[in-house]
């Protein structure tokens, strides 16, 4: 395949960026999108240009590092992560636009790499359980009903990629935060911090400058892990419950 | 696919020649349930013999047809639907109707930084937990248990050992930037970065990464020989020399630079690769994931030589390219003693 790429290039957070055009040739349909970018980068390096900076780690769709807006869609045309998107989703001769996540809470570091430490701070504010360590409890000491386990698991699937934020016209992080809150709040292990967790994580989310939620639903359409839109309603319910329960 | 699915049975492994179900042929008693080191080695062997499948011939079939017939598609879906979806996404082939193509890949190495029982390295205050240390797994790792090491170290061990270190309040003074050790480390790092940026050669960091990877896969991978390891040990210094002559790192050291990051990791990789080969060469027995072709039983099983090698080898770094010093930590077994594994 022969493709024209229009890629966002930005030296650093201070310098304004712009789209740059490149041609790539001999792209196999079985290549992943990131392997296609590797090919471009090898050529750029040998030509003495700086390769395009982009985030990646596992390339298996499980770590959440890869993060590209492809032809206007977070993670591109398929419902998956960028690393699991393959070139067979494109046609020979296509022009492909490649941009970073765009949200003020995700400033661009360089080219296609954005700073997602705001997500880490949301997790740090409540995405944990405090448990006494010591002797390991028996596996059946804390029974969890199957529907609760399934609900927790569904939300634990969130890989923190940030596609929900990138897809949202308001740059809201409600889907991500709700995934994290719901995952732990439904489990007995998460019960001791059930109220503080949702209050603190939502407060941190606001502080990071993410936008408000208007239930547009773009987040759930872009999410590679299928975190459903009602997660946000479930978190709102948790939040309301917590405000009534906790006096601060 | 993962060891989980490979343990599940019901599937059959085959190569190109008229569905040669080679695991069933070689290990009639265990067939497709042989441990993964044996299964992986056998897969590489049939591909090395030119009997692999798919473009490039780097693959064998994992045939689920019988399992689907026996358990029903629903049951297989419930168990492995996720995995099958991933496979379909990557290959654009439906594993429910077409046999999967698989090939072994390195995703874990036994061993790591030496730590004491508190998980502290030889540098006071530097603790290494999870896959980074050598502590929990021996010469082989059980399936799906790399996470166990991270969880056990992080959840159970470290919370009870690091407090002892912290309780001694070791950091009353911050180290001054002018301290000779700091100055030395900074100068060494700056020199290395400047050198990497200034070579301006004609090879990319990725091309070296690939070259060392292929070398290790061939000579220090699932099956090793004295001859092959010596070849690798002769080749690595040559690659290192070529690296410092031909590496090309665009950009500067002043800002985020992924090429520079990669090049630095390759400098580390060369060091680690050399050590792994050296360690594999000195251990002239087969043991767990370390299979020395010279040391095998008549039926092709790994042959242990516990009288000589029942120790963990901790290598002390001296200098890049210099000979590391071997410290032997004896392995003492009180209740369960290692025995010869046999799947024949
Ligand atoms: S909710 Fe989905 S899109 Fe958002 S961070 Fe998690 S996995 Fe990514
Ligand atoms: S690189 Fe890990 S999810 Fe894409």
Coordinates of C-alpha atoms and ligand atoms in Angstrom, one line a residue:
Chain A
X1 CA 0.0 0.0 0.0
X2 CA 1.0 3.6 -0.6
X3 CA -0.3 6.2 1.7
X4 CA -0.1 9.9 2.3
X5 CA 0.1 10.8 6.0
X6 CA -0.6 14.2 7.5
X7 CA 0.9 14.2 10.9
X8 CA 0.8 16.7 13.8
X9 CA 4.4 17.9 14.5
X10 CA 5.1 19.9 17.6
X11 CA 8.6 20.5 19.0
X12 CA 7.6 21.0 22.6
X13 CA 4.6 22.2 24.7
X14 CA 5.6 25.9 24.1
X15 CA 6.0 25.9 20.3
X16 CA 2.9 25.8 18.2
X17 CA 2.5 22.7 16.1
X18 CA 1.3 22.1 12.5
X19 CA 0.4 19.2 10.2
X20 CA 3.3 17.9 8.1
X21 CA 2.8 15.6 5.0
X22 CA 4.7 12.4 4.4
X23 CA 4.5 9.6 1.9
X24 CA 4.9 5.9 2.9
X25 CA 5.2 3.1 0.5
X26 CA 5.3 -0.8 0.7
X27 CA 2.9 -0.9 3.6
X28 CA 1.5 -4.4 4.2
X29 CA -2.2 -4.7 5.1
X30 CA -1.2 -7.0 8.0
X31 CA 0.9 -4.3 9.6
X32 CA -0.5 -2.6 12.7
X33 CA -0.9 1.2 12.5
X34 CA 2.1 1.6 14.8
X35 CA 4.2 -0.6 12.7
X36 CA 3.3 1.6 9.8
X37 CA 4.5 4.6 11.8
X38 CA 7.7 2.7 12.7
X39 CA 8.3 2.3 9.0
X40 CA 7.9 6.1 8.5
X41 CA 10.2 6.8 11.5
X42 CA 13.0 4.5 10.2
X43 CA 12.9 6.5 7.0
X44 CA 12.9 9.8 8.7
X45 CA 15.8 8.8 11.0
X46 CA 17.9 7.7 8.1
X47 CA 17.1 10.9 6.2
X48 CA 18.4 12.8 9.3
X49 CA 15.0 14.1 10.3
X50 CA 13.5 13.6 13.7
X51 CA 11.1 10.7 13.9
X52 CA 7.5 11.3 14.9
X53 CA 7.1 10.9 18.7
X54 CA 4.2 8.7 19.7
X55 CA 3.4 6.7 22.8
X56 CA 3.2 2.9 22.8
X57 CA 4.1 0.1 25.1
X58 CA 2.5 -3.3 25.1
X59 CA 1.2 -3.2 21.5
X60 CA -1.4 -5.8 22.7
X61 CA -4.2 -3.5 23.5
X62 CA -3.8 -3.8 27.3
X63 CA -1.7 -1.0 28.6
X64 CA -3.4 2.1 27.3
X65 CA -0.3 3.9 26.2
X66 CA -1.0 4.3 22.5
X67 CA -3.1 7.3 21.8
X68 CA -3.7 8.7 18.3
X69 CA -6.6 10.6 16.7
X70 CA -6.8 9.0 13.3
X71 CA -9.0 10.8 10.7
X72 CA -10.7 12.6 13.5
X73 CA -11.5 9.4 15.6
X74 CA -9.8 8.5 18.8
X75 CA -8.0 5.2 18.1
X76 CA -9.2 5.4 14.5
X77 CA -12.0 3.8 12.5
X78 CA -12.3 0.4 14.4
X79 CA -13.4 0.0 17.9
X80 CA -10.0 -0.9 19.4
X81 CA -6.7 0.6 20.5
X82 CA -4.4 2.2 17.9
X83 CA -1.9 -0.6 18.4
X84 CA -4.6 -3.2 17.5
X85 CA -5.7 -1.3 14.4
X86 CA -4.4 -2.8 11.2
X87 CA -3.6 -1.3 7.9
X88 CA -6.2 -3.5 6.2
X89 CA -8.7 -0.9 7.6
X90 CA -7.3 1.5 5.0
X91 CA -7.1 1.5 1.2
X92 CA -4.1 1.9 -1.1
X93 CA -3.7 5.6 -1.9
X94 CA -5.6 6.9 1.2
X95 CA -4.6 10.1 3.0
X96 CA -4.6 9.6 6.7
X97 CA -4.7 12.4 9.3
X98 CA -2.9 11.6 12.6
X99 CA -3.2 13.9 15.6
X100 CA -2.6 13.7 19.3
X101 CA -5.4 13.5 21.9
X102 CA -6.7 17.1 22.2
X103 CA -7.8 18.3 25.7
X104 CA -6.5 21.1 27.8
X105 CA -6.0 18.5 30.7
X106 CA -3.7 16.5 28.3
X107 CA -1.0 19.0 27.1
X108 CA 1.1 18.0 24.2
X109 CA 4.6 17.0 25.2
X110 CA 5.9 16.5 21.6
X111 CA 4.2 15.6 18.3
X112 CA 1.7 12.9 19.2
X113 CA 2.7 12.4 22.8
X114 CA 0.5 14.0 25.4
X115 CA 0.9 14.3 29.2
X116 CA -1.8 12.1 30.9
X117 CA -0.5 12.4 34.4
X118 CA -3.8 14.1 35.3
X119 CA -5.3 10.5 35.1
X120 CA -2.6 9.3 37.5
X121 CA -3.6 12.0 40.0
X122 CA -7.3 11.1 39.7
X123 CA -6.3 7.5 40.5
X124 CA -4.0 8.6 43.4
X125 CA -6.9 10.5 44.9
X126 CA -9.0 7.4 45.4
X127 CA -8.4 4.6 43.0
X128 CA -7.1 2.2 45.6
X129 CA -8.2 0.1 48.5
X130 CA -6.5 0.3 51.9
X131 CA -6.2 -3.2 53.2
X132 CA -4.2 -4.5 56.1
X133 CA -1.5 -6.8 54.8
X134 CA -0.2 -9.7 56.8
X135 CA -1.4 -13.3 56.4
X136 CA -3.1 -13.8 53.1
X137 CA -6.9 -14.4 53.7
X138 CA -8.5 -17.5 52.4
X139 CA -9.7 -17.1 48.9
X140 CA -13.3 -17.7 49.9
X141 CA -13.2 -15.4 53.0
X142 CA -14.9 -12.5 51.2
X143 CA -17.7 -13.7 49.0
X144 CA -18.6 -11.5 46.0
X145 CA -21.9 -12.2 44.2
X146 CA -21.3 -13.0 40.6
X147 CA -23.3 -10.0 39.2
X148 CA -21.1 -7.7 41.3
X149 CA -17.9 -9.4 40.2
X150 CA -19.0 -9.1 36.6
X151 CA -19.9 -5.4 37.1
X152 CA -16.5 -4.8 38.7
X153 CA -14.7 -6.6 36.0
X154 CA -16.4 -4.8 33.2
X155 CA -15.2 -1.5 34.7
X156 CA -11.7 -2.9 35.6
X157 CA -11.2 -3.3 31.9
X158 CA -10.6 0.4 31.5
X159 CA -6.9 0.8 30.5
X160 CA -6.7 4.5 31.1
X161 CA -6.0 5.4 27.5
X162 CA -7.9 8.7 27.5
X163 CA -9.8 8.1 24.2
X164 CA -13.0 9.0 26.1
X165 CA -11.6 12.5 26.8
X166 CA -10.2 12.9 23.3
X167 CA -13.6 12.0 21.8
X168 CA -15.6 14.2 24.1
X169 CA -16.5 17.7 22.8
X170 CA -16.2 18.9 26.4
X171 CA -12.9 17.1 27.1
X172 CA -14.6 15.4 30.0
X173 CA -13.1 12.5 31.9
X174 CA -16.3 11.2 33.3
X175 CA -16.2 7.8 31.6
X176 CA -12.7 7.1 32.9
X177 CA -13.4 8.3 36.4
X178 CA -16.7 6.3 36.5
X179 CA -14.9 3.2 35.4
X180 CA -12.4 3.5 38.2
X181 CA -15.0 4.4 40.9
X182 CA -17.5 1.7 39.9
X183 CA -14.8 -1.0 39.7
X184 CA -13.9 -0.6 43.4
X185 CA -17.1 0.7 44.9
X186 CA -19.1 -2.4 44.1
X187 CA -16.7 -4.7 45.8
X188 CA -16.6 -5.5 49.5
X189 CA -12.8 -4.7 49.4
X190 CA -13.6 -1.2 48.2
X191 CA -16.3 -0.5 50.8
X192 CA -14.3 1.3 53.5
X193 CA -13.5 4.2 51.1
X194 CA -16.7 4.0 49.1
X195 CA -17.8 7.5 49.8
X196 CA -14.5 9.3 50.0
X197 CA -13.4 7.6 46.8
X198 CA -16.1 9.0 44.6
X199 CA -16.0 12.5 46.2
X200 CA -12.2 12.8 46.0
X201 CA -11.8 11.4 42.5
X202 CA -14.5 13.6 41.1
X203 CA -13.0 16.6 42.9
X204 CA -9.6 15.8 41.5
X205 CA -11.1 15.4 38.0
X206 CA -12.6 18.9 38.2
X207 CA -9.3 20.3 39.5
X208 CA -7.4 18.9 36.6
X209 CA -9.5 21.0 34.2
X210 CA -11.5 18.3 32.5
X211 CA -14.8 19.5 31.1
X212 CA -18.2 18.8 32.4
X213 CA -20.4 15.9 31.1
X214 CA -23.4 16.7 28.9
X215 CA -24.1 13.0 28.2
X216 CA -23.2 13.4 24.6
X217 CA -22.0 9.7 24.6
X218 CA -19.0 10.1 22.3
X219 CA -16.8 8.7 25.1
X220 CA -18.6 5.3 25.2
X221 CA -18.4 5.1 21.4
X222 CA -14.7 5.7 21.3
X223 CA -13.8 3.5 24.3
X224 CA -11.7 0.5 23.1
X225 CA -12.8 -1.5 26.1
X226 CA -16.5 -1.0 25.8
X227 CA -17.0 0.9 29.1
X228 CA -20.7 1.7 28.8
X229 CA -22.3 5.1 29.1
X230 CA -24.5 4.1 32.1
X231 CA -21.3 3.9 34.1
X232 CA -21.5 7.6 34.3
X233 CA -25.0 7.4 35.8
X234 CA -23.8 4.8 38.2
X235 CA -21.0 7.1 39.4
X236 CA -23.4 10.0 39.7
X237 CA -25.6 7.9 41.9
X238 CA -22.6 7.0 44.1
X239 CA -21.7 10.6 44.3
X240 CA -25.1 11.7 45.4
X241 CA -25.2 8.9 48.0
X242 CA -21.8 10.0 49.3
X243 CA -22.7 13.7 49.6
X244 CA -25.7 12.7 51.8
X245 CA -23.6 10.3 53.9
X246 CA -20.4 12.2 54.4
X247 CA -20.3 15.5 56.3
X248 CA -17.1 17.3 55.5
Chain B
X1 CA -1.4 -17.8 22.5
X2 CA -1.1 -17.7 26.3
X3 CA 0.0 -20.6 28.4
X4 CA -3.6 -20.6 29.8
X5 CA -5.1 -21.6 26.6
X6 CA -2.3 -23.9 25.7
X7 CA -2.9 -25.8 29.0
X8 CA -6.5 -26.3 28.2
X9 CA -6.2 -29.2 25.9
X10 CA -8.4 -30.4 23.2
X11 CA -6.5 -28.4 20.7
X12 CA -3.8 -30.0 18.6
X13 CA -0.6 -28.6 17.4
X14 CA 0.5 -29.3 13.8
X15 CA 2.9 -28.2 11.1
X16 CA 2.7 -28.1 7.4
X17 CA 3.2 -31.7 6.3
X18 CA -0.3 -33.1 6.0
X19 CA -1.2 -32.1 9.4
X20 CA 1.7 -33.6 11.2
X21 CA 0.5 -33.4 14.8
X22 CA 4.1 -33.4 15.9
X23 CA 3.6 -33.0 19.7
X24 CA 1.3 -36.1 19.7
X25 CA 3.9 -37.9 17.6
X26 CA 6.9 -37.0 19.8
X27 CA 5.3 -37.1 23.2
X28 CA 2.6 -39.7 22.8
X29 CA 1.8 -39.9 26.6
X30 CA 1.3 -36.1 27.0
X31 CA 0.7 -35.0 23.5
X32 CA -0.5 -31.4 23.4
X33 CA -0.3 -31.0 27.2
X34 CA 3.5 -31.0 27.3
X35 CA 5.0 -28.0 29.3
X36 CA 5.4 -24.9 27.3
X37 CA 9.2 -25.0 27.1
X38 CA 8.9 -28.3 25.2
X39 CA 6.0 -27.1 23.1
X40 CA 7.9 -23.9 22.2
X41 CA 11.1 -25.6 21.4
X42 CA 9.3 -28.1 19.2
X43 CA 7.5 -25.3 17.4
X44 CA 10.8 -23.5 16.6
X45 CA 12.4 -26.7 15.5
X46 CA 9.7 -27.6 12.9
X47 CA 9.9 -24.0 11.6
X48 CA 13.7 -24.1 11.5
X49 CA 13.4 -27.3 9.4
X50 CA 11.4 -25.3 6.9
X51 CA 8.0 -27.0 7.8
X52 CA 6.4 -23.9 9.3
X53 CA 3.1 -22.4 8.0
X54 CA 2.0 -19.0 6.9
X55 CA 3.9 -16.2 5.2
X56 CA 7.6 -16.4 6.2
X57 CA 7.1 -19.9 7.5
X58 CA 7.3 -18.8 11.1
X59 CA 4.3 -20.5 12.5
X60 CA 2.6 -23.8 13.4
X61 CA -1.1 -24.6 13.6
X62 CA -3.1 -24.6 16.8
X63 CA -6.1 -26.6 15.8
X64 CA -9.2 -26.2 17.9
X65 CA -11.5 -28.1 15.5
X66 CA -11.8 -31.1 17.7
X67 CA -12.3 -29.1 20.9
X68 CA -15.0 -27.1 19.3
X69 CA -16.7 -30.3 18.1
X70 CA -16.4 -31.9 21.6
X71 CA -17.2 -28.9 23.8
X72 CA -19.4 -27.0 21.5
X73 CA -18.6 -23.6 20.1
X74 CA -20.4 -21.9 23.0
X75 CA -18.2 -23.4 25.7
X76 CA -15.0 -22.5 23.8
X77 CA -16.4 -19.0 23.3
X78 CA -17.1 -18.6 27.0
X79 CA -13.6 -19.7 27.9
X80 CA -11.5 -18.2 25.1
X81 CA -13.7 -15.7 23.2
X82 CA -11.6 -12.8 24.2
X83 CA -8.4 -14.5 23.0
X84 CA -10.0 -15.6 19.8
X85 CA -11.3 -12.0 19.1
X86 CA -7.8 -10.7 19.6
X87 CA -6.4 -13.3 17.2
X88 CA -9.0 -12.4 14.6
X89 CA -8.2 -8.8 14.9
X90 CA -4.5 -9.3 14.4
X91 CA -4.7 -11.9 11.6
X92 CA -8.1 -11.3 10.0
X93 CA -8.7 -15.0 10.2
X94 CA -11.5 -16.7 12.1
X95 CA -10.0 -19.1 14.6
X96 CA -13.3 -20.9 15.0
X97 CA -13.1 -22.1 11.4
X98 CA -9.4 -21.8 10.4
X99 CA -6.6 -23.2 12.6
X100 CA -4.7 -20.6 14.5
X101 CA -1.1 -19.9 13.5
X102 CA 1.2 -19.5 16.5
X103 CA 4.9 -19.1 17.2
X104 CA 6.8 -18.8 20.5
X105 CA 8.0 -15.4 21.6
X106 CA 10.1 -14.2 24.5
X107 CA 8.0 -12.3 27.0
X108 CA 9.7 -13.1 30.2
X109 CA 13.2 -13.9 31.3
X110 CA 14.0 -15.8 34.5
X111 CA 16.4 -14.0 36.7
X112 CA 16.9 -10.4 37.4
X113 CA 18.6 -8.1 39.9
X114 CA 20.1 -9.8 42.9
X115 CA 18.2 -8.9 46.1
X116 CA 18.4 -10.0 49.7
X117 CA 15.4 -11.4 51.6
X118 CA 14.2 -7.9 52.2
X119 CA 14.3 -7.4 48.4
X120 CA 17.1 -4.8 48.7
X121 CA 19.7 -4.8 45.9
X122 CA 23.4 -4.3 46.5
X123 CA 22.8 -0.6 46.5
X124 CA 21.5 0.4 49.9
X125 CA 18.0 1.8 49.7
X126 CA 17.4 0.5 46.2
X127 CA 14.7 -2.2 46.3
X128 CA 13.8 -4.2 43.3
X129 CA 10.4 -6.0 43.2
X130 CA 8.4 -8.0 40.7
X131 CA 9.9 -9.2 37.5
X132 CA 12.9 -7.0 38.0
X133 CA 14.4 -9.2 40.6
X134 CA 15.6 -12.8 40.6
X135 CA 14.0 -13.9 43.8
X136 CA 10.8 -15.8 43.4
X137 CA 11.1 -18.0 40.3
X138 CA 13.8 -20.5 39.8
X139 CA 15.1 -21.7 36.5
X140 CA 11.6 -21.9 35.2
X141 CA 8.4 -20.0 35.8
X142 CA 5.0 -21.5 36.2
X143 CA 2.4 -20.4 33.6
X144 CA 0.7 -17.1 34.2
X145 CA 2.6 -16.4 37.4
X146 CA 4.7 -13.3 36.5
X147 CA 1.9 -11.3 38.1
X148 CA 2.2 -13.4 41.2
X149 CA 5.7 -12.1 41.7
X150 CA 4.6 -8.5 41.4
X151 CA 1.8 -9.0 43.8
X152 CA 3.7 -11.1 46.3
X153 CA 6.6 -8.7 46.4
X154 CA 4.5 -5.5 46.4
X155 CA 1.6 -6.6 48.6
X156 CA 3.2 -9.0 51.1
X157 CA 7.0 -8.7 51.2
X158 CA 7.9 -5.1 50.7
X159 CA 5.4 -3.6 53.2
X160 CA 7.0 -5.7 55.9
X161 CA 10.6 -5.2 54.9
X162 CA 11.0 -1.6 53.7
X163 CA 9.8 -0.2 57.0
X164 CA 12.9 -1.6 58.6
X165 CA 15.0 0.4 56.2
X166 CA 12.9 3.6 56.6
X167 CA 12.8 3.3 60.3
X168 CA 16.5 3.8 60.4
X169 CA 15.9 7.2 58.9
X170 CA 18.7 6.9 56.4
X171 CA 18.0 10.2 54.6
X172 CA 18.7 12.8 57.1
X173 CA 20.9 14.7 54.7
X174 CA 20.3 15.3 51.1
X175 CA 23.2 14.6 48.9
X176 CA 24.9 17.7 47.6
X177 CA 25.1 18.1 43.9
X178 CA 28.8 18.8 44.3
X179 CA 29.4 15.4 45.9
X180 CA 32.1 13.6 43.8
X181 CA 29.8 10.6 43.2
X182 CA 27.0 12.8 41.9
X183 CA 29.4 14.7 39.7
X184 CA 30.9 11.5 38.3
X185 CA 27.4 10.0 37.5
X186 CA 26.3 13.2 35.8
X187 CA 29.5 13.6 33.8
X188 CA 29.3 9.9 32.7
X189 CA 25.7 10.3 31.6
X190 CA 26.3 13.6 29.8
X191 CA 29.3 12.1 28.0
X192 CA 27.3 9.1 26.9
X193 CA 24.4 11.2 25.6
X194 CA 26.7 13.6 23.8
X195 CA 28.5 10.8 22.2
X196 CA 25.3 9.1 21.1
X197 CA 24.1 12.4 19.5
X198 CA 27.4 13.1 17.8
X199 CA 28.2 9.8 16.0
X200 CA 25.6 10.7 13.3
X201 CA 26.1 7.3 11.6
X202 CA 23.9 5.4 9.2
X203 CA 22.0 2.9 11.3
X204 CA 18.9 3.5 13.4
X205 CA 18.5 2.3 17.1
X206 CA 15.8 -0.1 16.0
X207 CA 18.1 -1.8 13.5
X208 CA 20.5 -2.6 16.3
X209 CA 17.6 -3.6 18.6
X210 CA 16.5 -6.1 16.0
X211 CA 20.0 -7.4 15.4
X212 CA 20.7 -8.2 19.0
X213 CA 17.2 -9.6 19.4
X214 CA 17.7 -12.0 16.6
X215 CA 21.1 -13.0 17.9
X216 CA 19.8 -13.7 21.3
X217 CA 16.8 -15.6 20.0
X218 CA 19.0 -17.8 17.9
X219 CA 21.8 -18.5 20.4
X220 CA 20.5 -17.7 23.8
X221 CA 16.9 -18.5 23.4
X222 CA 14.9 -21.7 24.0
X223 CA 17.8 -24.1 23.1
X224 CA 21.5 -23.2 23.7
X225 CA 24.8 -24.9 22.8
X226 CA 28.3 -24.2 23.8
X227 CA 29.2 -23.4 20.2
X228 CA 26.2 -21.1 19.7
X229 CA 26.8 -19.2 22.9
X230 CA 30.5 -18.7 22.1
X231 CA 29.4 -17.3 18.7
X232 CA 27.1 -14.8 20.4
X233 CA 29.8 -13.8 22.8
X234 CA 32.1 -13.1 20.0
X235 CA 29.5 -11.2 18.0
X236 CA 28.2 -8.9 20.8
X237 CA 31.5 -6.9 21.1
X238 CA 31.5 -6.5 17.4
X239 CA 27.9 -5.2 17.4
X240 CA 28.9 -2.8 20.3
X241 CA 31.8 -1.5 18.3
X242 CA 29.6 -1.1 15.2
X243 CA 26.9 0.6 17.4
X244 CA 29.3 3.3 18.6
X245 CA 30.5 3.9 15.0
X246 CA 27.3 3.8 13.1
X247 CA 24.4 4.8 15.4
X248 CA 22.3 7.7 14.2
X249 CA 20.3 9.6 16.9
X250 CA 18.5 12.7 15.5
X251 CA 17.4 15.6 17.7
X252 CA 19.0 16.9 20.8
X253 CA 19.5 16.0 24.5
X254 CA 17.6 19.1 25.6
X255 CA 14.1 17.8 25.2
X256 CA 11.9 14.7 24.9
X257 CA 13.7 12.5 22.4
X258 CA 12.5 8.9 21.9
X259 CA 15.4 8.0 19.6
X260 CA 17.9 8.9 22.3
X261 CA 15.9 6.9 24.8
X262 CA 16.0 3.8 22.6
X263 CA 19.7 4.2 21.9
X264 CA 20.4 4.3 25.6
X265 CA 18.4 1.2 26.1
X266 CA 20.4 -0.6 23.5
X267 CA 23.6 0.3 25.3
X268 CA 22.0 -1.5 28.3
X269 CA 20.8 -4.4 26.1
X270 CA 24.3 -5.1 24.8
X271 CA 25.5 -5.4 28.4
X272 CA 22.6 -7.6 29.5
X273 CA 22.8 -9.8 26.4
X274 CA 26.5 -10.4 27.0
X275 CA 25.8 -11.4 30.6
X276 CA 23.0 -13.7 29.7
X277 CA 25.2 -15.5 27.2
X278 CA 28.0 -15.8 29.6
X279 CA 25.7 -17.2 32.3
X280 CA 24.1 -19.6 29.9
X281 CA 27.6 -20.8 28.7
X282 CA 28.9 -21.4 32.2
X283 CA 25.8 -23.4 33.2
X284 CA 26.6 -26.6 31.3
X285 CA 23.4 -28.3 32.4
X286 CA 19.8 -28.0 31.4
X287 CA 17.5 -26.7 34.0
X288 CA 14.0 -25.2 33.6
X289 CA 13.9 -22.6 30.8
X290 CA 17.6 -23.0 30.2
X291 CA 18.0 -25.9 27.8
X292 CA 21.5 -26.9 26.8
X293 CA 21.4 -29.2 23.9
X294 CA 24.6 -31.0 25.2
X295 CA 22.7 -31.9 28.4
X296 CA 19.7 -33.9 27.5
X297 CA 18.4 -37.4 28.3
X298 CA 18.1 -39.9 25.5
X299 CA 14.4 -38.9 25.0
X300 CA 15.3 -35.3 24.7
X301 CA 14.4 -34.1 28.1
X302 CA 16.4 -31.4 30.0
X303 CA 19.1 -33.2 32.0
X304 CA 19.9 -31.5 35.3
X305 CA 23.3 -31.8 36.9
X306 CA 22.5 -30.8 40.4
X307 CA 25.8 -32.0 41.9
X308 CA 27.6 -29.2 40.0
X309 CA 25.0 -26.5 39.4
X310 CA 22.6 -26.4 42.3
X311 CA 23.2 -22.7 43.0
X312 CA 21.9 -19.3 41.9
X313 CA 24.5 -17.5 39.9
X314 CA 24.8 -13.8 40.9
X315 CA 27.2 -11.9 38.7
X316 CA 28.9 -8.8 39.9
X317 CA 29.3 -6.0 37.4
X318 CA 32.9 -4.8 37.0
X319 CA 33.0 -2.8 33.8
X320 CA 31.3 -2.7 30.4
X321 CA 32.7 -5.5 28.3
X322 CA 34.8 -6.5 31.4
X323 CA 34.5 -9.9 33.0
X324 CA 31.8 -10.0 35.7
X325 CA 32.6 -11.9 39.0
X326 CA 30.5 -15.0 39.8
X327 CA 29.0 -15.4 43.3
X328 CA 27.4 -18.8 43.9
X329 CA 24.5 -19.0 46.2
X330 CA 23.8 -22.6 47.1
X331 CA 20.3 -23.8 46.7
X332 CA 19.3 -25.9 49.8
X333 CA 16.3 -28.1 49.5
X334 CA 14.9 -29.4 52.8
X335 CA 11.6 -31.1 51.9
X336 CA 11.1 -31.3 48.2
X337 CA 14.1 -32.2 46.1
X338 CA 14.6 -31.5 42.4
X339 CA 14.2 -34.5 40.2
X340 CA 14.6 -35.3 36.6
X341 CA 11.4 -34.4 34.7
X342 CA 10.1 -37.0 32.3
X343 CA 7.3 -36.7 29.8
X344 CA 8.2 -39.6 27.7
Ligands
LIG1 S1 -13.0 4.6 29.8 FE1 -12.4 3.6 27.9 S2 -11.6 5.3 26.6 FE2 -11.7 6.1 28.7 S3 -9.7 5.7 29.5 FE3 -10.9 3.9 30.0 S4 -10.5 2.5 28.4 FE4 -9.8 4.5 27.6
LIG2 S1 0.3 0.1 23.1 FE1 -0.6 -0.8 24.9 S2 -2.7 -0.5 24.5 FE2 -1.8 0.1 22.6

